[in-house]
JSON list of C-alpha atoms in Angstrom, two decimals:
[
{"chain": "A", "resi": 1, "resn": "ASP", "atom": "CA", "xyz": [-17.58, -5.08, -8.50]},
{"chain": "A", "resi": 2, "resn": "HIS", "atom": "CA", "xyz": [-13.94, -5.75, -9.31]},
{"chain": "A", "resi": 3, "resn": "TYR", "atom": "CA", "xyz": [-12.68, -5.51, -5.70]},
{"chain": "A", "resi": 4, "resn": "ASP", "atom": "CA", "xyz": [-12.53, -8.46, -3.34]},
{"chain": "A", "resi": 5, "resn": "TRP", "atom": "CA", "xyz": [-13.21, -7.44, 0.27]},
{"chain": "A", "resi": 6, "resn": "GLY", "atom": "CA", "xyz": [-13.91, -10.98, 1.45]},
{"chain": "A", "resi": 7, "resn": "LEU", "atom": "CA", "xyz": [-12.40, -13.00, 4.25]},
{"chain": "A", "resi": 8, "resn": "ARG", "atom": "CA", "xyz": [-9.29, -13.94, 2.26]},
{"chain": "A", "resi": 9, "resn": "ALA", "atom": "CA", "xyz": [-8.53, -10.25, 1.72]},
{"chain": "A", "resi": 10, "resn": "ILE", "atom": "CA", "xyz": [-9.03, -9.51, 5.41]},
{"chain": "A", "resi": 11, "resn": "LYS", "atom": "CA", "xyz": [-6.78, -12.41, 6.37]},
{"chain": "A", "resi": 12, "resn": "SER", "atom": "CA", "xyz": [-4.11, -11.17, 3.97]},
{"chain": "A", "resi": 13, "resn": "VAL", "atom": "CA", "xyz": [-4.22, -7.68, 5.52]},
{"chain": "A", "resi": 14, "resn": "LEU", "atom": "CA", "xyz": [-3.86, -9.22, 8.98]},
{"chain": "A", "resi": 15, "resn": "VAL", "atom": "CA", "xyz": [-0.88, -11.31, 7.83]},
{"chain": "A", "resi": 16, "resn": "VAL", "atom": "CA", "xyz": [0.77, -8.13, 6.51]},
{"chain": "A", "resi": 17, "resn": "ALA", "atom": "CA", "xyz": [-0.04, -6.33, 9.79]},
{"chain": "A", "resi": 18, "resn": "GLY", "atom": "CA", "xyz": [1.53, -9.16, 11.78]},
{"chain": "A", "resi": 19, "resn": "SER", "atom": "CA", "xyz": [4.68, -8.98, 9.68]},
{"chain": "A", "resi": 20, "resn": "LEU", "atom": "CA", "xyz": [4.87, -5.20, 10.11]},
{"chain": "A", "resi": 21, "resn": "LYS", "atom": "CA", "xyz": [4.36, -5.49, 13.88]},
{"chain": "A", "resi": 22, "resn": "ARG", "atom": "CA", "xyz": [7.09, -8.12, 14.21]},
{"chain": "A", "resi": 23, "resn": "GLY", "atom": "CA", "xyz": [9.41, -5.89, 12.19]},
{"chain": "A", "resi": 24, "resn": "ASP", "atom": "CA", "xyz": [8.66, -2.82, 14.32]},
{"chain": "A", "resi": 25, "resn": "PRO", "atom": "CA", "xyz": [7.28, -4.03, 17.69]},
{"chain": "A", "resi": 26, "resn": "ASP", "atom": "CA", "xyz": [7.29, -0.56, 19.28]},
{"chain": "A", "resi": 27, "resn": "ARG", "atom": "CA", "xyz": [5.00, 0.99, 16.66]},
{"chain": "A", "resi": 28, "resn": "PRO", "atom": "CA", "xyz": [1.42, 1.54, 17.93]},
{"chain": "A", "resi": 29, "resn": "GLU", "atom": "CA", "xyz": [-1.13, -0.95, 16.60]},
{"chain": "A", "resi": 30, "resn": "ASP", "atom": "CA", "xyz": [-3.33, 1.68, 14.95]},
{"chain": "A", "resi": 31, "resn": "GLN", "atom": "CA", "xyz": [-0.37, 2.77, 12.83]},
{"chain": "A", "resi": 32, "resn": "VAL", "atom": "CA", "xyz": [0.46, -0.85, 11.97]},
{"chain": "A", "resi": 33, "resn": "LEU", "atom": "CA", "xyz": [-3.12, -1.58, 10.91]},
{"chain": "A", "resi": 34, "resn": "MET", "atom": "CA", "xyz": [-3.49, 1.63, 8.89]},
{"chain": "A", "resi": 35, "resn": "ARG", "atom": "CA", "xyz": [-0.20, 1.00, 7.10]},
{"chain": "A", "resi": 36, "resn": "SER", "atom": "CA", "xyz": [-1.08, -2.62, 6.32]},
{"chain": "A", "resi": 37, "resn": "LEU", "atom": "CA", "xyz": [-4.52, -1.65, 4.95]},
{"chain": "A", "resi": 38, "resn": "ARG", "atom": "CA", "xyz": [-3.04, 1.15, 2.86]},
{"chain": "A", "resi": 39, "resn": "ASP", "atom": "CA", "xyz": [0.06, -0.64, 1.57]},
{"chain": "A", "resi": 40, "resn": "PHE", "atom": "CA", "xyz": [-1.71, -3.93, 0.86]},
{"chain": "A", "resi": 41, "resn": "ASN", "atom": "CA", "xyz": [-4.64, -2.38, -1.01]},
{"chain": "A", "resi": 42, "resn": "ILE", "atom": "CA", "xyz": [-3.14, 0.55, -2.93]},
{"chain": "A", "resi": 43, "resn": "PRO", "atom": "CA", "xyz": [-1.66, -1.68, -5.67]},
{"chain": "A", "resi": 44, "resn": "LYS", "atom": "CA", "xyz": [-5.14, -3.09, -6.32]},
{"chain": "A", "resi": 45, "resn": "ILE", "atom": "CA", "xyz": [-7.03, 0.21, -6.46]},
{"chain": "A", "resi": 46, "resn": "VAL", "atom": "CA", "xyz": [-7.55, 1.83, -9.84]},
{"chain": "A", "resi": 47, "resn": "THR", "atom": "CA", "xyz": [-6.47, 5.47, -10.10]},
{"chain": "A", "resi": 48, "resn": "ASP", "atom": "CA", "xyz": [-10.03, 6.80, -10.29]},
{"chain": "A", "resi": 49, "resn": "ASP", "atom": "CA", "xyz": [-10.94, 5.07, -7.01]},
{"chain": "A", "resi": 50, "resn": "MET", "atom": "CA", "xyz": [-7.84, 6.19, -5.10]},
{"chain": "A", "resi": 51, "resn": "PRO", "atom": "CA", "xyz": [-9.41, 9.36, -3.59]},
{"chain": "A", "resi": 52, "resn": "VAL", "atom": "CA", "xyz": [-12.36, 7.31, -2.32]},
{"chain": "A", "resi": 53, "resn": "PHE", "atom": "CA", "xyz": [-10.08, 4.66, -0.81]},
{"chain": "A", "resi": 54, "resn": "MET", "atom": "CA", "xyz": [-7.80, 7.24, 0.83]},
{"chain": "A", "resi": 55, "resn": "GLY", "atom": "CA", "xyz": [-10.90, 9.02, 2.15]},
{"chain": "A", "resi": 56, "resn": "LEU", "atom": "CA", "xyz": [-12.03, 5.78, 3.78]},
{"chain": "A", "resi": 57, "resn": "ILE", "atom": "CA", "xyz": [-8.57, 5.28, 5.32]},
{"chain": "A", "resi": 58, "resn": "GLY", "atom": "CA", "xyz": [-8.72, 8.89, 6.57]},
{"chain": "A", "resi": 59, "resn": "ASP", "atom": "CA", "xyz": [-12.14, 8.29, 8.11]},
{"chain": "A", "resi": 60, "resn": "LEU", "atom": "CA", "xyz": [-10.97, 5.11, 9.85]},
{"chain": "A", "resi": 61, "resn": "PHE", "atom": "CA", "xyz": [-7.71, 6.65, 11.08]},
{"chain": "A", "resi": 62, "resn": "PRO", "atom": "CA", "xyz": [-8.25, 10.43, 11.41]},
{"chain": "A", "resi": 63, "resn": "ALA", "atom": "CA", "xyz": [-5.13, 12.58, 11.75]},
{"chain": "A", "resi": 64, "resn": "LEU", "atom": "CA", "xyz": [-2.91, 9.53, 11.34]},
{"chain": "A", "resi": 65, "resn": "ASP", "atom": "CA", "xyz": [-0.28, 9.62, 8.61]},
{"chain": "A", "resi": 66, "resn": "VAL", "atom": "CA", "xyz": [2.27, 6.82, 8.72]},
{"chain": "A", "resi": 67, "resn": "PRO", "atom": "CA", "xyz": [5.06, 7.25, 6.19]},
{"chain": "A", "resi": 68, "resn": "ARG", "atom": "CA", "xyz": [5.68, 4.45, 3.73]},
{"chain": "A", "resi": 69, "resn": "ARG", "atom": "CA", "xyz": [8.81, 2.40, 4.14]},
{"chain": "A", "resi": 70, "resn": "ARG", "atom": "CA", "xyz": [10.67, 2.74, 0.86]},
{"chain": "A", "resi": 71, "resn": "ASP", "atom": "CA", "xyz": [13.46, 0.74, -0.72]},
{"chain": "A", "resi": 72, "resn": "LEU", "atom": "CA", "xyz": [15.08, 3.25, -3.04]},
{"chain": "A", "resi": 73, "resn": "ASN", "atom": "CA", "xyz": [17.36, 0.65, -4.64]},
{"chain": "A", "resi": 74, "resn": "PHE", "atom": "CA", "xyz": [14.35, -1.52, -5.52]},
{"chain": "A", "resi": 75, "resn": "GLU", "atom": "CA", "xyz": [12.46, 1.49, -6.85]},
{"chain": "A", "resi": 76, "resn": "ALA", "atom": "CA", "xyz": [15.43, 2.33, -9.11]},
{"chain": "A", "resi": 77, "resn": "VAL", "atom": "CA", "xyz": [15.41, -1.23, -10.50]},
{"chain": "A", "resi": 78, "resn": "VAL", "atom": "CA", "xyz": [11.65, -1.03, -11.08]},
{"chain": "A", "resi": 79, "resn": "ARG", "atom": "CA", "xyz": [12.01, 2.32, -12.87]},
{"chain": "A", "resi": 80, "resn": "LYS", "atom": "CA", "xyz": [14.72, 0.89, -15.13]},
{"chain": "A", "resi": 81, "resn": "ALA", "atom": "CA", "xyz": [12.58, -2.16, -15.95]},
{"chain": "A", "resi": 82, "resn": "ILE", "atom": "CA", "xyz": [9.62, 0.09, -16.75]},
{"chain": "A", "resi": 83, "resn": "LEU", "atom": "CA", "xyz": [11.73, 2.24, -19.08]},
{"chain": "A", "resi": 84, "resn": "ASP", "atom": "CA", "xyz": [13.25, -0.87, -20.70]},
{"chain": "A", "resi": 85, "resn": "LEU", "atom": "CA", "xyz": [9.70, -1.94, -21.53]},
{"chain": "A", "resi": 86, "resn": "LYS", "atom": "CA", "xyz": [9.11, 1.50, -23.06]},
{"chain": "A", "resi": 87, "resn": "LEU", "atom": "CA", "xyz": [6.48, 2.40, -20.48]},
{"chain": "A", "resi": 88, "resn": "GLN", "atom": "CA", "xyz": [6.11, 5.58, -18.44]},
{"chain": "A", "resi": 89, "resn": "ALA", "atom": "CA", "xyz": [7.70, 5.42, -15.00]},
{"chain": "A", "resi": 90, "resn": "GLU", "atom": "CA", "xyz": [5.05, 7.47, -13.20]},
{"chain": "A", "resi": 91, "resn": "ASP", "atom": "CA", "xyz": [5.38, 7.53, -9.41]},
{"chain": "A", "resi": 92, "resn": "ASN", "atom": "CA", "xyz": [2.05, 5.78, -8.80]},
{"chain": "A", "resi": 93, "resn": "PHE", "atom": "CA", "xyz": [2.96, 3.04, -11.28]},
{"chain": "A", "resi": 94, "resn": "VAL", "atom": "CA", "xyz": [6.33, 2.48, -9.60]},
{"chain": "A", "resi": 95, "resn": "LEU", "atom": "CA", "xyz": [4.63, 2.42, -6.20]},
{"chain": "A", "resi": 96, "resn": "LYS", "atom": "CA", "xyz": [2.22, -0.27, -7.32]}
]
């Protein structure tokens, strides 16, 4: 009940996909779409629902694993901010 899979969410995923495609025009469209669905939605998915969501992604895009683009400098800043707030810098939390 707490997830929004409406038209605004679909439009947002397509906007992300368009940005990814413009940034990497030679990447196949199935990889662009899978990455945009995964990267756009993972921050919104609660930990308990993550296996279900990743299973759906796996069903939609079998045998397709597109690595995440990471900004290690940004991740270091996020980790420092998390620790400054006296929170735990778990990998999934930093990713979100």
